[in-house]
mmCIF file with all atom_site columns, C-alpha atoms in Angstrom:
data_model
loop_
_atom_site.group_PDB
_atom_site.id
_atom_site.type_symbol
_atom_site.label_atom_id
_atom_site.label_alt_id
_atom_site.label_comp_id
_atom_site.label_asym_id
_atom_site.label_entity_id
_atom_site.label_seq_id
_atom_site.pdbx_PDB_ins_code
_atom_site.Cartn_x
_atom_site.Cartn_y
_atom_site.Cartn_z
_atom_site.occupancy
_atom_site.B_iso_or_equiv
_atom_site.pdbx_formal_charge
_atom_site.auth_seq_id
_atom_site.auth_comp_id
_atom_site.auth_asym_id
_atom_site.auth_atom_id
_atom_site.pdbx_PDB_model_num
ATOM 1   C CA . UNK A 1 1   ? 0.000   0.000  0.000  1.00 92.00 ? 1   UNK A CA 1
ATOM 2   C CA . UNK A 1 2   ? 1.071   3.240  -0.777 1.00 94.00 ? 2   UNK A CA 1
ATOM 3   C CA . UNK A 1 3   ? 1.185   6.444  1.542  1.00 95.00 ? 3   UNK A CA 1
ATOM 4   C CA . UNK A 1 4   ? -1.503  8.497  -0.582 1.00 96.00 ? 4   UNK A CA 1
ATOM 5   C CA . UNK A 1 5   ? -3.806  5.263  -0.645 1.00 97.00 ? 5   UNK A CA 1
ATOM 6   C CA . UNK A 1 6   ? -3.385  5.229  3.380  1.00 97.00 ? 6   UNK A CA 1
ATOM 7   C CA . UNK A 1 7   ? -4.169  8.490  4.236  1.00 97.00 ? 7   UNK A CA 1
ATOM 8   C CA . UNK A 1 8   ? -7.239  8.983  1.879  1.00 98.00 ? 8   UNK A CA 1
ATOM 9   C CA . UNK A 1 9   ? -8.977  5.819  3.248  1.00 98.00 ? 9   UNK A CA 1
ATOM 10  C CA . UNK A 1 10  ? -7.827  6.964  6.944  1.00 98.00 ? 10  UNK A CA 1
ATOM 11  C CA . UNK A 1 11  ? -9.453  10.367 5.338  1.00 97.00 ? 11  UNK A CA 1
ATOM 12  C CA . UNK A 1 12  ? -12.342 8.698  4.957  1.00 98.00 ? 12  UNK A CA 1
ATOM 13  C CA . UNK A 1 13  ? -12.579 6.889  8.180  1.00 98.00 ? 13  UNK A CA 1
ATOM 14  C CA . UNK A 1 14  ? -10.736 3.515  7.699  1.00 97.00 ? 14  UNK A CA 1
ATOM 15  C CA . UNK A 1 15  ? -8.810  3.242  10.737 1.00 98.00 ? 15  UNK A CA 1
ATOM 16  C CA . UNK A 1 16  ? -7.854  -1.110 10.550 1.00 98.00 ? 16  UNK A CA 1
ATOM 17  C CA . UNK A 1 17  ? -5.104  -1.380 8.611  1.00 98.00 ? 17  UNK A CA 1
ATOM 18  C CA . UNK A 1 18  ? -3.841  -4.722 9.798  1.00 98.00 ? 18  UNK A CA 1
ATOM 19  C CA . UNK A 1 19  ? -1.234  -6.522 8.212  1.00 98.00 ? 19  UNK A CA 1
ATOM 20  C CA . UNK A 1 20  ? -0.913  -3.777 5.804  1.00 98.00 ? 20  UNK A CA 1
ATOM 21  C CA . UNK A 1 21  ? 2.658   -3.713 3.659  1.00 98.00 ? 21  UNK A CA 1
ATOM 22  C CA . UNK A 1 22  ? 3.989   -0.205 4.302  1.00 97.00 ? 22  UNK A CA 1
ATOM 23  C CA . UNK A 1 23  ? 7.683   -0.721 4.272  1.00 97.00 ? 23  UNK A CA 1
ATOM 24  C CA . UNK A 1 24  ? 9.796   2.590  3.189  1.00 97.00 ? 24  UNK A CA 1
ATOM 25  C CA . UNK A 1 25  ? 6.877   4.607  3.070  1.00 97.00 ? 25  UNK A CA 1
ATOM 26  C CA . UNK A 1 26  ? 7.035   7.882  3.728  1.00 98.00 ? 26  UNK A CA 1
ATOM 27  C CA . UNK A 1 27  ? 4.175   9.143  6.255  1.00 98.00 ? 27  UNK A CA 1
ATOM 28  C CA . UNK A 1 28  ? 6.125   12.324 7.488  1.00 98.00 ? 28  UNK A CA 1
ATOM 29  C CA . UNK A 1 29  ? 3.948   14.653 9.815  1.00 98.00 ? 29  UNK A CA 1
ATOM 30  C CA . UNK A 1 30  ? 0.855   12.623 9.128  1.00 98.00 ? 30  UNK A CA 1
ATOM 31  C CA . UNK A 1 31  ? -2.004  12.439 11.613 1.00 98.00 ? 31  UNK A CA 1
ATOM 32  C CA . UNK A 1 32  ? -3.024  8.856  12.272 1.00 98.00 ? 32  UNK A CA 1
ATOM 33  C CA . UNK A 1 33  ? -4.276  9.346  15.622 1.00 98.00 ? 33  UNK A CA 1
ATOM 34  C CA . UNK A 1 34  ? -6.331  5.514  16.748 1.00 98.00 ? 34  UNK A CA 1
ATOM 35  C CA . UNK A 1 35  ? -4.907  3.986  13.795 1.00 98.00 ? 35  UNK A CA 1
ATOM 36  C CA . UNK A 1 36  ? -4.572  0.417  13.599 1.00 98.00 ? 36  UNK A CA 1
ATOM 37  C CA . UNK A 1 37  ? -1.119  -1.346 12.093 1.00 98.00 ? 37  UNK A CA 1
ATOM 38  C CA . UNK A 1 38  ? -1.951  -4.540 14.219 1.00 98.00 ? 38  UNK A CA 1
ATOM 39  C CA . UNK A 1 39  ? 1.328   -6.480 12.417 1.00 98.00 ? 39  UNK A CA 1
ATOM 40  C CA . UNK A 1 40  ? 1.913   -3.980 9.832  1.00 98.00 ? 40  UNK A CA 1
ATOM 41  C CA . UNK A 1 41  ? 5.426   -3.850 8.172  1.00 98.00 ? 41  UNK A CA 1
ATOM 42  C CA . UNK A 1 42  ? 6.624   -0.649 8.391  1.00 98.00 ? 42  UNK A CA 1
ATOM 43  C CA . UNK A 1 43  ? 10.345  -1.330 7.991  1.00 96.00 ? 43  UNK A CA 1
ATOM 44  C CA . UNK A 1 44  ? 12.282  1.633  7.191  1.00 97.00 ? 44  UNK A CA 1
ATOM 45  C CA . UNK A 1 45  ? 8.961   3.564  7.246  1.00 98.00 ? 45  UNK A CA 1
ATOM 46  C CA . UNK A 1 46  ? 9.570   7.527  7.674  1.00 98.00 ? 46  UNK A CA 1
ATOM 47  C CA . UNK A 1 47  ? 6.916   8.376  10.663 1.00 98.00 ? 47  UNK A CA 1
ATOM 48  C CA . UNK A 1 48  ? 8.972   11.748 11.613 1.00 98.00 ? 48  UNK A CA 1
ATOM 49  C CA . UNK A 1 49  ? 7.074   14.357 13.172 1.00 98.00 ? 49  UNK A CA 1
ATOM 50  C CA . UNK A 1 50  ? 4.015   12.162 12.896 1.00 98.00 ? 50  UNK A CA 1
ATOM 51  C CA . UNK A 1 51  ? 0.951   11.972 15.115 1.00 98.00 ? 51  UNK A CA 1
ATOM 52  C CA . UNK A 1 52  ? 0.052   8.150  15.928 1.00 98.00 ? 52  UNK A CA 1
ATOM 53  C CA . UNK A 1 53  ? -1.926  9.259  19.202 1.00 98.00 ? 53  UNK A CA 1
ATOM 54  C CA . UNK A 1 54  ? -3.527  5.720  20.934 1.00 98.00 ? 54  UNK A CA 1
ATOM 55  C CA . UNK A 1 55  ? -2.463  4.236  17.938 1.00 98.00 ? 55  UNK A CA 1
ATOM 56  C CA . UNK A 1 56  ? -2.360  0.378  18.085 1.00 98.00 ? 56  UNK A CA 1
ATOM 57  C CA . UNK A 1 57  ? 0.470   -1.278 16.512 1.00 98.00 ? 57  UNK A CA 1
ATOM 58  C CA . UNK A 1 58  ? 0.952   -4.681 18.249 1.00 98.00 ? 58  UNK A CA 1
ATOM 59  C CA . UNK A 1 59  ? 3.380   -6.665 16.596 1.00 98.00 ? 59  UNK A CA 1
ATOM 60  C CA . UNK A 1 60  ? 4.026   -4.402 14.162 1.00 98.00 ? 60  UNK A CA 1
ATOM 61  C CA . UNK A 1 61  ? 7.557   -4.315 11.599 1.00 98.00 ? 61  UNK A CA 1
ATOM 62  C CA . UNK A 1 62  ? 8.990   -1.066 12.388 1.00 98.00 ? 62  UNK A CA 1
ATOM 63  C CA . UNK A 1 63  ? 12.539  -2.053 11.692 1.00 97.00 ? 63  UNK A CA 1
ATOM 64  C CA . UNK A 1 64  ? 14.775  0.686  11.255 1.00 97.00 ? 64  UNK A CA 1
ATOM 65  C CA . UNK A 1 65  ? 11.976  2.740  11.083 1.00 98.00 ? 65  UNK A CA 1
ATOM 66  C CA . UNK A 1 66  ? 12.313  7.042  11.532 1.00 98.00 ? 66  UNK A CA 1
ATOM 67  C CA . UNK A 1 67  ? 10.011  7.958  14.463 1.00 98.00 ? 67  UNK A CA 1
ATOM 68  C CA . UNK A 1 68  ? 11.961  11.003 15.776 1.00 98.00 ? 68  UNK A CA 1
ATOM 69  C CA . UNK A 1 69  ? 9.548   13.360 16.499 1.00 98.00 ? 69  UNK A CA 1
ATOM 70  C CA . UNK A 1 70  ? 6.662   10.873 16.641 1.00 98.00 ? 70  UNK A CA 1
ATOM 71  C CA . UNK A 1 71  ? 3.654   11.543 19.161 1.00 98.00 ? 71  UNK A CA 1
ATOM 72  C CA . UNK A 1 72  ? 3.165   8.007  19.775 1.00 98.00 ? 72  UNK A CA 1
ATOM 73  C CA . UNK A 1 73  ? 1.260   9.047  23.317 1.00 98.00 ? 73  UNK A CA 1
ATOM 74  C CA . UNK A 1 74  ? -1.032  6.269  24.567 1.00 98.00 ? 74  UNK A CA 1
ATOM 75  C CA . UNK A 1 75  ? 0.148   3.983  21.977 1.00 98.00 ? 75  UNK A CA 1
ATOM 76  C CA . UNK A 1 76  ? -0.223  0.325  21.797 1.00 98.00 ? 76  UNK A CA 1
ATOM 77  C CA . UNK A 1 77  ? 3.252   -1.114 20.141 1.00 98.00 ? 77  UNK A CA 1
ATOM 78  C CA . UNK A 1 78  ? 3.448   -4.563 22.278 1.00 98.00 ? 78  UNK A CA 1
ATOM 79  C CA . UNK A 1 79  ? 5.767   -6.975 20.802 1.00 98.00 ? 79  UNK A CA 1
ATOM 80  C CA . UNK A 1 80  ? 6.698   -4.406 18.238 1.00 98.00 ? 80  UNK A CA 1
ATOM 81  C CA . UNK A 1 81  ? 9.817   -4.562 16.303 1.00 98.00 ? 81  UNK A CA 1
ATOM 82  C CA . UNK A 1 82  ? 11.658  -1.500 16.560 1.00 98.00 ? 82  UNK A CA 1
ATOM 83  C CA . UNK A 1 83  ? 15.594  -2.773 16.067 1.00 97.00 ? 83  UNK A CA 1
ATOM 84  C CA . UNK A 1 84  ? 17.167  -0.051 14.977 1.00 97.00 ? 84  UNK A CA 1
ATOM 85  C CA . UNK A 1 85  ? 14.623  2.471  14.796 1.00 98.00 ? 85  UNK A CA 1
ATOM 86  C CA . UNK A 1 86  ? 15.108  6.138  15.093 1.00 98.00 ? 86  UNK A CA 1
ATOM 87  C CA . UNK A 1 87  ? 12.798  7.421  18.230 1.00 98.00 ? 87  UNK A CA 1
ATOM 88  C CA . UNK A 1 88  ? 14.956  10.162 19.194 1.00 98.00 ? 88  UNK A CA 1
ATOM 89  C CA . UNK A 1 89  ? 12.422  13.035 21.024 1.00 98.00 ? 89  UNK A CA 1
ATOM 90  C CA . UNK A 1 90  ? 9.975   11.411 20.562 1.00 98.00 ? 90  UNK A CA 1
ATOM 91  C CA . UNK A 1 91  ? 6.631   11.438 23.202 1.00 98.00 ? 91  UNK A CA 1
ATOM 92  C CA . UNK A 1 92  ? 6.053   8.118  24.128 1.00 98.00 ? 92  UNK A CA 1
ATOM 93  C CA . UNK A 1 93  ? 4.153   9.152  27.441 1.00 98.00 ? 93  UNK A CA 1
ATOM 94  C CA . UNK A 1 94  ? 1.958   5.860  28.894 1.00 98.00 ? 94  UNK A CA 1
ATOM 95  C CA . UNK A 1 95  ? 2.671   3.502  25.563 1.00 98.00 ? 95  UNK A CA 1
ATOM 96  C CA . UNK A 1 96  ? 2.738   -0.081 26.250 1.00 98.00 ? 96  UNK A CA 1
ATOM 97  C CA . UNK A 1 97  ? 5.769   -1.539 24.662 1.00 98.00 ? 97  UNK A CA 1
ATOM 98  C CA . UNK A 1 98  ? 5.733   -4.491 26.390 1.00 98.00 ? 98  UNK A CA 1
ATOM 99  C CA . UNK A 1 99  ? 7.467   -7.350 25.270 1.00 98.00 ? 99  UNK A CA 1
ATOM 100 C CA . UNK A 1 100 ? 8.758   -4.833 22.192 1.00 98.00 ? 100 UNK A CA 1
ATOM 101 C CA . UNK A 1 101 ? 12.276  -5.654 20.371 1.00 98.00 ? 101 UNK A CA 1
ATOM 102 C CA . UNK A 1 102 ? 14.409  -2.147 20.679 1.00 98.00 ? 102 UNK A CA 1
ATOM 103 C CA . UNK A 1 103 ? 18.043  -3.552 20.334 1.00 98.00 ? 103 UNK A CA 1
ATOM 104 C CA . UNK A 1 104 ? 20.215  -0.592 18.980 1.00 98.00 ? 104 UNK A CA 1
ATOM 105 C CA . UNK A 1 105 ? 17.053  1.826  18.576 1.00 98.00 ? 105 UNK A CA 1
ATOM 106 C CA . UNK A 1 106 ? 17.780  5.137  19.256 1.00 98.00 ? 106 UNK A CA 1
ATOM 107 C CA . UNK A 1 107 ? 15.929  7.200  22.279 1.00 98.00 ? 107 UNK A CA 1
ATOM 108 C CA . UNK A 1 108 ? 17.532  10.130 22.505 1.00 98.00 ? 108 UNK A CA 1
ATOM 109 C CA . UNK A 1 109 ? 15.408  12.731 24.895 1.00 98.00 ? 109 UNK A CA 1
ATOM 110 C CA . UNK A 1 110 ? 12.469  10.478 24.117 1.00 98.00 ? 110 UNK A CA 1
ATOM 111 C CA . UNK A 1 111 ? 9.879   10.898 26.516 1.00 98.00 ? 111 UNK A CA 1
ATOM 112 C CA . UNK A 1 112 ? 8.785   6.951  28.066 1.00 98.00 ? 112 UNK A CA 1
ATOM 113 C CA . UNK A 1 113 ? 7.337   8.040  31.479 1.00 98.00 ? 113 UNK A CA 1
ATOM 114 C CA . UNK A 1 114 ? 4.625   5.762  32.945 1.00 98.00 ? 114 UNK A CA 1
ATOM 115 C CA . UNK A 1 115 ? 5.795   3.286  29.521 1.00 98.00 ? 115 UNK A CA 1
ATOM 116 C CA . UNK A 1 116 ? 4.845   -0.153 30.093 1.00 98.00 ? 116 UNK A CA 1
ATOM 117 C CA . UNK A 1 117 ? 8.570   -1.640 29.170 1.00 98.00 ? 117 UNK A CA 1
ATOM 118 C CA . UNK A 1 118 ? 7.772   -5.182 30.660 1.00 98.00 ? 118 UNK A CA 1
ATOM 119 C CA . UNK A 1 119 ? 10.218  -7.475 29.067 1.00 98.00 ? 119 UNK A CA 1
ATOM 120 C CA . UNK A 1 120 ? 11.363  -5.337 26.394 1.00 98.00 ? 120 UNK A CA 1
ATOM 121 C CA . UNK A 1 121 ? 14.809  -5.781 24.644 1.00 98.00 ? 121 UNK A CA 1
ATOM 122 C CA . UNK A 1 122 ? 16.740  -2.659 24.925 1.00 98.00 ? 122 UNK A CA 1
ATOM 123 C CA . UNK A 1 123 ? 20.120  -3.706 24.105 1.00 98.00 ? 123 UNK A CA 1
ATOM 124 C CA . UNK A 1 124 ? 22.521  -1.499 22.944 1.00 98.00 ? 124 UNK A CA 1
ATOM 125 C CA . UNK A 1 125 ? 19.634  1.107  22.653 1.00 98.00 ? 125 UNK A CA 1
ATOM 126 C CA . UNK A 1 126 ? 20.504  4.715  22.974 1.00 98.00 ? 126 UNK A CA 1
ATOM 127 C CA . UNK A 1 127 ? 18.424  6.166  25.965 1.00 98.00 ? 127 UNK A CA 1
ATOM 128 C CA . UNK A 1 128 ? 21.118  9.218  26.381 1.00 98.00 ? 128 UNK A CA 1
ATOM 129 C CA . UNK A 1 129 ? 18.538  12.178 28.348 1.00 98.00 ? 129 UNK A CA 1
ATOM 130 C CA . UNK A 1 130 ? 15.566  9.909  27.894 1.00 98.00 ? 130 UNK A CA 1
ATOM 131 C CA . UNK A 1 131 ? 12.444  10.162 30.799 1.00 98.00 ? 131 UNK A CA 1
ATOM 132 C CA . UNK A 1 132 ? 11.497  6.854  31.722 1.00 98.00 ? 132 UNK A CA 1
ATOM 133 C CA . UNK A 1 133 ? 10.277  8.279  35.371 1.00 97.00 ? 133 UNK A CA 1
ATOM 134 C CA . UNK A 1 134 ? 7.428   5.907  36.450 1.00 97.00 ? 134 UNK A CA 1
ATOM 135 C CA . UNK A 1 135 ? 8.122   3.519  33.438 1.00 98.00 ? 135 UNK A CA 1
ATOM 136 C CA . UNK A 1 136 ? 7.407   -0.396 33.990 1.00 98.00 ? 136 UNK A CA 1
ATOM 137 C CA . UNK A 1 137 ? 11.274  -2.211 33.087 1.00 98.00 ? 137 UNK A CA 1
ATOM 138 C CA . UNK A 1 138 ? 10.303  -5.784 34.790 1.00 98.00 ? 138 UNK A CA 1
ATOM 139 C CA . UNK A 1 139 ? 12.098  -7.900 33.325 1.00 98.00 ? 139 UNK A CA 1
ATOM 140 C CA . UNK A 1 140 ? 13.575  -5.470 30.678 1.00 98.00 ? 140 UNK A CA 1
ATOM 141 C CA . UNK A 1 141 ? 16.680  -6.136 29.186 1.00 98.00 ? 141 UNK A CA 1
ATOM 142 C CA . UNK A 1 142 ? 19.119  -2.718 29.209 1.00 98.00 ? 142 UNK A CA 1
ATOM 143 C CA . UNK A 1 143 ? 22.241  -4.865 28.856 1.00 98.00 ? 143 UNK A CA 1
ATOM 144 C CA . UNK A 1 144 ? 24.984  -2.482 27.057 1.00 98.00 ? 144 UNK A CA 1
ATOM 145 C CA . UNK A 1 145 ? 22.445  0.326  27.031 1.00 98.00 ? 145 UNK A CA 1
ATOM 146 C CA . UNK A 1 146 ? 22.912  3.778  27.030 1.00 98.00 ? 146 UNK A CA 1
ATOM 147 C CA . UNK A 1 147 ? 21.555  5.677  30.161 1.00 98.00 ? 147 UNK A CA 1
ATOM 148 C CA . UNK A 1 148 ? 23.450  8.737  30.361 1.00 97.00 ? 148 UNK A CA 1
ATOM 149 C CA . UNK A 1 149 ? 21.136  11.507 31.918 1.00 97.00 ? 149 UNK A CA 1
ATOM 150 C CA . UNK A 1 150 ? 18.089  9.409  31.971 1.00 98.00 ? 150 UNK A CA 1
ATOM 151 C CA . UNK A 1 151 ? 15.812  10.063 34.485 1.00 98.00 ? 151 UNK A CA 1
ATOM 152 C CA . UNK A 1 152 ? 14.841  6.229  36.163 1.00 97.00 ? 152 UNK A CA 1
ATOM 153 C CA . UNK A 1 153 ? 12.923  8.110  38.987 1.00 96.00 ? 153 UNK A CA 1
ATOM 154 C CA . UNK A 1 154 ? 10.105  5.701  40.371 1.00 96.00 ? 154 UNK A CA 1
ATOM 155 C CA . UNK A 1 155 ? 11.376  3.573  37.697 1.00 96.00 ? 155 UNK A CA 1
ATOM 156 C CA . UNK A 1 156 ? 10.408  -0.562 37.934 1.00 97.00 ? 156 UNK A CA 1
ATOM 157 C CA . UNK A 1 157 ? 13.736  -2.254 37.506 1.00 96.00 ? 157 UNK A CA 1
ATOM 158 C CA . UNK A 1 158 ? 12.679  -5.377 39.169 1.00 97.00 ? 158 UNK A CA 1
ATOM 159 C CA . UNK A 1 159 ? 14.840  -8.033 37.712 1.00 98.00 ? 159 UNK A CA 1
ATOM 160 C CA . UNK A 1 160 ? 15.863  -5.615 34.664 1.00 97.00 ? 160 UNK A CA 1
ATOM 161 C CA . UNK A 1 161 ? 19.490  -6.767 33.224 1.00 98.00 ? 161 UNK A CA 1
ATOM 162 C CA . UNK A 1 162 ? 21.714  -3.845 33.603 1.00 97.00 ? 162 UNK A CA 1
ATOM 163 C CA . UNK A 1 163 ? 25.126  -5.231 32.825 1.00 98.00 ? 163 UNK A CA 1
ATOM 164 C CA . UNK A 1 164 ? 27.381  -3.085 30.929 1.00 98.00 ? 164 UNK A CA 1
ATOM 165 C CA . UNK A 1 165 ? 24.764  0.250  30.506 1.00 97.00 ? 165 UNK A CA 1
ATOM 166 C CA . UNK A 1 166 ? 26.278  3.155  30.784 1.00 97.00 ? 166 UNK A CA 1
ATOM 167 C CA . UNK A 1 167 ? 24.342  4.659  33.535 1.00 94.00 ? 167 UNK A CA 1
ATOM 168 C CA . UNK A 1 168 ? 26.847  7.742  34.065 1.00 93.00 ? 168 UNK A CA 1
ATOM 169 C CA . UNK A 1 169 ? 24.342  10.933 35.607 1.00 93.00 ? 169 UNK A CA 1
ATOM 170 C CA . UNK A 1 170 ? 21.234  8.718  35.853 1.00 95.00 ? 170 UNK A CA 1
ATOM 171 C CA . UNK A 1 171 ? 18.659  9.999  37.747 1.00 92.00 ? 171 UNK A CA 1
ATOM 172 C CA . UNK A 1 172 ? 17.745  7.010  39.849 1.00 86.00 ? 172 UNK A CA 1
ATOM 173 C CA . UNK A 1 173 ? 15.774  6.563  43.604 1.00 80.00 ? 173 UNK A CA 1
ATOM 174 C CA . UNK A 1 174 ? 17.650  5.857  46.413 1.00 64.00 ? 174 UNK A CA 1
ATOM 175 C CA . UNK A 1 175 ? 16.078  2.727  46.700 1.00 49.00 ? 175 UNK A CA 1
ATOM 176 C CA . UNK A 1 176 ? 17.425  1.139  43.928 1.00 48.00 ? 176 UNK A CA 1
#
């Protein structure tokens, strides 16, 4: 499916899109607030600057993916593929990305407070200034992880795998 097809049936109030073929396409500061991607492929998609507001993208291809910029607020991405993807600044307030693959994705300043992180793979991933204050991390796995500046503040780290992240100026409770 092509971009233009996309957003003139999400224009016209088609917001299922499951299993829908988008890979390289470029959706660059569109608004597709509640849409669904349910196991889209969206490998090297472009999504800057876009709005995907309680959008639902379980299991979704989003290797490699651009999402800097990306309201993804709300957002439903559990068991998402996001290896390599660009997230940097993006808002990521309350999105479940539970169970999500982020190995080498890159977070920069991205905003993941209250996240649901539950056994997500963040290896390698670049969380340099991210917020991840109240975010879930059960289970998470930060090995080699950049977490320079984050702020882990009322964090969930219970039985996260830290070993070798970078964790230089983290803002972390005392109690962990």
């Amino acid at each position: 499916m092509k971009a233009d097809q996309l957003l003139k049936n999400y224009a016209a109030g088609v917001r299922d899109f499951t299993g829908v073929n988008l890979s390289e396409v470029n959706l660059r500061e569109a608004d597709l607030s509640g849409v669904i991607l349910d196991r889209a492929i969206l490998d090297g998609a472009n999504l800057s600057h876009a709005n995907l507001t309680d959008a639902s993208l379980i299991e979704a291809d989003l290797n490699g993916a651009d999402l800097s910029n990306a309201d993804l607020s709300g957002s439903n991405l559990s068991g998402a593929i996001l290896d390599g993807a660009i997230l940097d600044g993006a808002a990521m307030e309350g999105a479940n990305l539970s169970y999500a693959d982020l190995t080498v994705a890159k977070l920069i300043e991205t905003n993941l407070s209250e996240a649901d992180l539950q056994e997500a793979s963040l290896i390698a991933a670049n969380l340099d200034g991210a917020d991840l204050s109240g975010a879930d991390l059960t289970v998470a796995d930060l090995s080699q992880a950049n977490l320079t500046q984050a702020d882990l503040s009322q964090t969930n780290l219970s039985g996260a795998n830290l070993d070798g992240a970078n964790i230089e100026g983290t803002i972390l409770d005392e109690n962990v």
